[in-house]
XYZ file of C-alpha atoms in Angstrom:
289
model
C 163.251 74.559 -8.455
C 165.440 76.650 -6.154
C 163.392 75.310 -3.140
C 163.817 72.006 -4.140
C 167.552 72.493 -4.308
C 167.513 73.980 -0.923
C 165.705 70.979 0.613
C 168.094 68.725 -1.099
C 171.184 70.520 0.416
C 169.365 70.363 3.754
C 168.726 66.752 3.469
C 172.374 65.961 2.634
C 173.493 68.013 5.742
C 171.228 66.025 7.956
C 172.318 63.115 6.440
C 176.070 64.043 6.999
C 175.264 65.022 10.446
C 173.853 61.519 11.255
C 176.805 59.753 9.652
C 179.220 62.083 11.517
C 177.270 61.251 14.756
C 177.332 57.462 14.048
C 181.173 57.442 13.270
C 181.744 59.463 16.551
C 179.752 56.965 18.671
C 182.178 54.379 17.668
C 184.243 53.526 20.815
C 187.467 54.005 19.401
C 186.753 57.194 17.234
C 186.987 60.032 19.972
C 189.822 58.442 21.896
C 191.882 58.280 18.608
C 190.863 61.698 17.687
C 192.004 63.035 21.116
C 195.413 60.971 20.759
C 195.784 62.471 17.317
C 195.758 65.900 18.673
C 198.214 65.101 21.348
C 200.588 63.276 18.916
C 200.609 66.546 16.688
C 201.250 68.457 19.876
C 204.441 66.334 20.698
C 205.639 67.005 17.352
C 205.506 70.710 17.366
C 206.821 70.694 20.960
C 209.903 69.038 19.871
C 210.384 71.498 16.958
C 209.822 74.487 19.320
C 212.075 73.226 22.157
C 215.059 72.393 19.464
C 214.586 75.824 18.096
C 214.592 77.395 21.597
C 217.888 75.592 22.385
C 219.372 77.266 19.107
C 218.113 80.646 20.322
C 219.810 80.341 23.670
C 222.981 78.856 22.319
C 222.482 75.544 24.063
C 222.560 73.214 21.159
C 219.346 72.051 19.268
C 218.592 72.697 15.514
C 215.992 74.013 13.508
C 213.882 71.327 11.935
C 210.432 70.268 10.514
C 207.988 67.650 11.613
C 209.922 64.737 10.212
C 213.102 65.937 11.752
C 211.100 66.098 15.041
C 210.093 62.425 14.607
C 213.784 61.528 14.012
C 214.710 63.258 17.224
C 212.044 61.259 19.069
C 213.400 57.860 17.478
C 216.633 58.414 19.293
C 217.021 56.052 22.438
C 215.066 53.069 23.207
C 212.451 54.663 25.456
C 212.121 57.422 22.749
C 211.058 54.775 20.280
C 208.227 53.936 22.655
C 207.110 57.393 22.593
C 207.458 57.621 18.920
C 205.339 54.412 18.562
C 202.505 55.998 20.551
C 203.006 59.231 18.431
C 202.597 57.039 15.272
C 199.534 55.690 16.472
C 198.163 59.106 17.312
C 198.981 60.363 13.904
C 196.827 57.702 12.367
C 193.943 58.601 14.604
C 194.520 62.161 13.416
C 194.345 61.163 9.918
C 191.118 59.106 10.492
C 189.517 62.172 12.497
C 190.325 64.459 9.593
C 188.839 61.943 7.068
C 185.583 61.842 9.262
C 185.638 65.614 9.404
C 185.942 65.907 5.511
C 183.638 63.206 4.492
C 180.853 63.084 7.255
C 180.921 66.843 8.549
C 180.427 66.270 12.115
C 181.139 69.815 12.825
C 178.380 70.942 10.566
C 180.571 73.144 7.959
C 177.735 72.506 5.450
C 177.899 72.110 1.599
C 178.440 75.911 0.856
C 181.447 77.132 -0.683
C 183.184 77.961 2.724
C 182.111 74.526 3.977
C 183.393 72.755 1.190
C 186.693 74.487 1.154
C 187.335 73.730 4.762
C 186.384 70.146 4.232
C 188.812 69.940 1.304
C 191.567 71.199 3.614
C 190.809 68.484 6.116
C 191.503 65.978 3.114
C 194.723 67.683 2.467
C 195.657 67.686 6.112
C 194.643 64.030 6.216
C 197.074 63.267 3.218
C 200.040 65.152 4.900
C 199.655 63.467 8.214
C 199.374 60.027 6.499
C 202.969 60.612 5.046
C 203.959 61.817 8.572
C 202.562 58.601 10.202
C 204.240 56.273 7.603
C 207.475 58.180 8.379
C 206.914 57.575 12.222
C 206.376 53.779 11.658
C 209.419 53.559 9.511
C 211.330 55.107 12.205
C 209.934 52.821 14.870
C 210.747 49.907 12.851
C 214.286 51.175 12.144
C 213.857 51.499 8.437
C 214.629 55.143 8.223
C 211.658 57.375 7.454
C 212.993 61.166 8.386
C 214.092 61.560 4.576
C 215.141 64.839 3.418
C 214.994 68.146 5.311
C 211.868 70.314 4.952
C 213.800 72.726 2.769
C 214.993 69.912 0.353
C 211.517 68.618 0.128
C 209.958 71.753 -0.611
C 212.662 72.594 -3.193
C 212.333 69.186 -4.830
C 208.460 69.387 -5.394
C 208.731 73.152 -6.394
C 211.213 72.126 -9.133
C 208.985 69.163 -10.198
C 205.784 71.493 -10.457
C 207.918 74.332 -12.211
C 208.815 71.828 -14.891
C 205.131 71.333 -15.724
C 203.279 73.715 -18.138
C 202.232 76.769 -16.165
C 204.484 75.611 -13.441
C 205.700 78.935 -12.020
C 201.941 80.041 -12.017
C 201.085 76.887 -10.157
C 203.720 77.366 -7.577
C 202.601 80.945 -7.028
C 199.213 79.654 -6.513
C 200.182 77.021 -3.924
C 202.266 79.649 -2.079
C 199.352 82.109 -2.035
C 197.140 79.382 -0.833
C 199.501 78.471 2.003
C 200.077 82.097 2.940
C 196.331 82.784 2.930
C 195.881 79.643 5.216
C 198.260 81.289 7.578
C 196.404 84.552 7.556
C 193.396 82.682 8.332
C 194.962 81.014 11.206
C 196.238 84.312 12.594
C 192.763 85.789 12.112
C 191.014 82.813 13.994
C 193.706 83.323 16.672
C 193.064 87.165 17.099
C 189.276 86.665 17.199
C 189.492 83.571 19.361
C 187.261 81.558 17.078
C 188.808 78.373 18.408
C 187.046 78.970 21.669
C 183.744 77.707 20.551
C 185.306 74.339 19.986
C 186.628 73.837 23.367
C 184.672 72.915 26.638
C 186.637 75.116 29.054
C 183.698 75.652 31.357
C 185.092 72.720 33.505
C 188.102 74.728 34.330
C 188.480 77.504 36.788
C 188.018 81.079 35.046
C 191.687 81.760 35.446
C 192.753 78.518 34.202
C 190.509 78.735 31.118
C 191.881 82.361 30.322
C 195.532 81.056 30.533
C 194.506 78.198 28.273
C 192.945 80.577 25.739
C 195.901 82.972 25.830
C 198.496 80.176 25.369
C 196.384 78.703 22.475
C 195.983 82.047 20.964
C 199.722 82.921 20.882
C 200.313 79.181 19.310
C 197.926 79.377 16.610
C 199.086 83.084 15.605
C 202.895 81.739 15.710
C 202.058 78.805 13.494
C 199.943 81.028 11.218
C 202.911 83.386 10.674
C 205.140 80.611 9.992
C 202.652 79.498 7.220
C 202.724 82.977 5.761
C 206.556 82.806 5.483
C 206.493 79.523 3.688
C 203.926 80.643 1.310
C 205.954 83.848 0.705
C 208.960 81.914 0.061
C 207.101 79.797 -2.645
C 205.884 83.047 -4.404
C 209.423 84.339 -4.508
C 210.433 80.991 -6.049
C 207.641 81.117 -8.686
C 208.575 84.960 -9.380
C 212.282 84.203 -9.814
C 211.916 80.807 -11.396
C 214.241 79.555 -8.871
C 213.094 76.482 -6.885
C 216.118 77.013 -4.236
C 213.875 80.071 -2.928
C 211.440 77.712 -1.369
C 211.608 76.880 2.172
C 209.983 74.448 4.627
C 209.368 74.923 8.315
C 213.068 74.492 9.159
C 214.039 76.976 6.422
C 211.536 79.612 7.783
C 213.121 79.229 11.263
C 216.564 79.570 9.984
C 215.677 82.617 7.845
C 214.113 84.334 11.258
C 217.582 83.456 12.894
C 219.514 85.109 10.159
C 217.795 88.600 10.651
C 218.811 91.512 12.738
C 217.921 90.501 16.357
C 217.414 87.041 14.955
C 217.971 85.314 18.234
C 215.029 87.138 19.578
C 212.891 86.414 16.489
C 213.701 82.828 16.622
C 213.142 82.652 20.416
C 209.717 84.183 19.810
C 208.664 81.922 17.007
C 209.847 78.808 18.917
C 207.963 79.878 21.986
C 205.072 80.148 19.701
C 205.529 76.540 18.400
C 205.614 75.307 22.016
C 202.364 77.117 22.668
C 200.756 75.554 19.695
C 201.790 72.330 21.225
C 200.130 73.302 24.270
C 197.044 74.273 22.319
C 196.908 70.723 20.712
C 196.978 69.285 24.264
C 194.307 71.712 25.309
C 192.129 70.531 22.256
C 192.970 66.712 22.885
C 191.502 67.118 26.448
C 188.719 69.674 25.860
C 187.465 69.695 22.348
C 183.936 69.216 21.684
C 182.990 66.294 19.574
C 179.431 65.694 18.126
C 177.668 63.184 20.589
C 180.663 63.059 22.845
């Protein structure tokens, strides 16, 4: 019976690989996925640059992904860029769904593989709302909505009002923090390299691409750890106002001793993450592409 289950799992995996290859052979799939990575990079570049401006006292603001979209919406040419970003975010959503459903990366049906594929679906849902916000801004219908802090505090309060709400908030916080730790570990061990075709670059160029990508993934991971920690604090104190979004995490860094330096480092890391997204857009390996 065990052998039969093993064969069944193997058959399902091969079937998923075939479906994934079929999806990726669609003429629009890979270009949309690449545009999606690039669009995500643009969003993080805006967040990082605005935070750098705050750190160096030249204006700017700490903001989150929706705030970055609102910044892009300012000006007629900016709206044209925002429209491209919105389409790119749709491409990113589609790619995440393909990753989760068809498993083109071969994550498998084991516990770890299913967990990663589940994360892809969560990522698809998050970026769906972000894409909708972008399209609303392009059409002049608003869409930036509340700040990251306000949004985090709002859904934290709603979740706390449910049975075992504090425990649920704590679990969400631990999951987000755990995801941040995993990203930091992935960056430290350079596990992202196997997804990239860097052999077309000169060795020195490839090494710099890896270094910047490593810094970017590490910075984003540490920000996730902070956001998760704030949620755990909110759960332990039964105070939703302790919850923070990306903008709040950056503001907290700025408020610390030597906060200007901490904010500048974090902001530079987010810009580096944007560069990593651009590298992934150009050099990512796709099954059958």
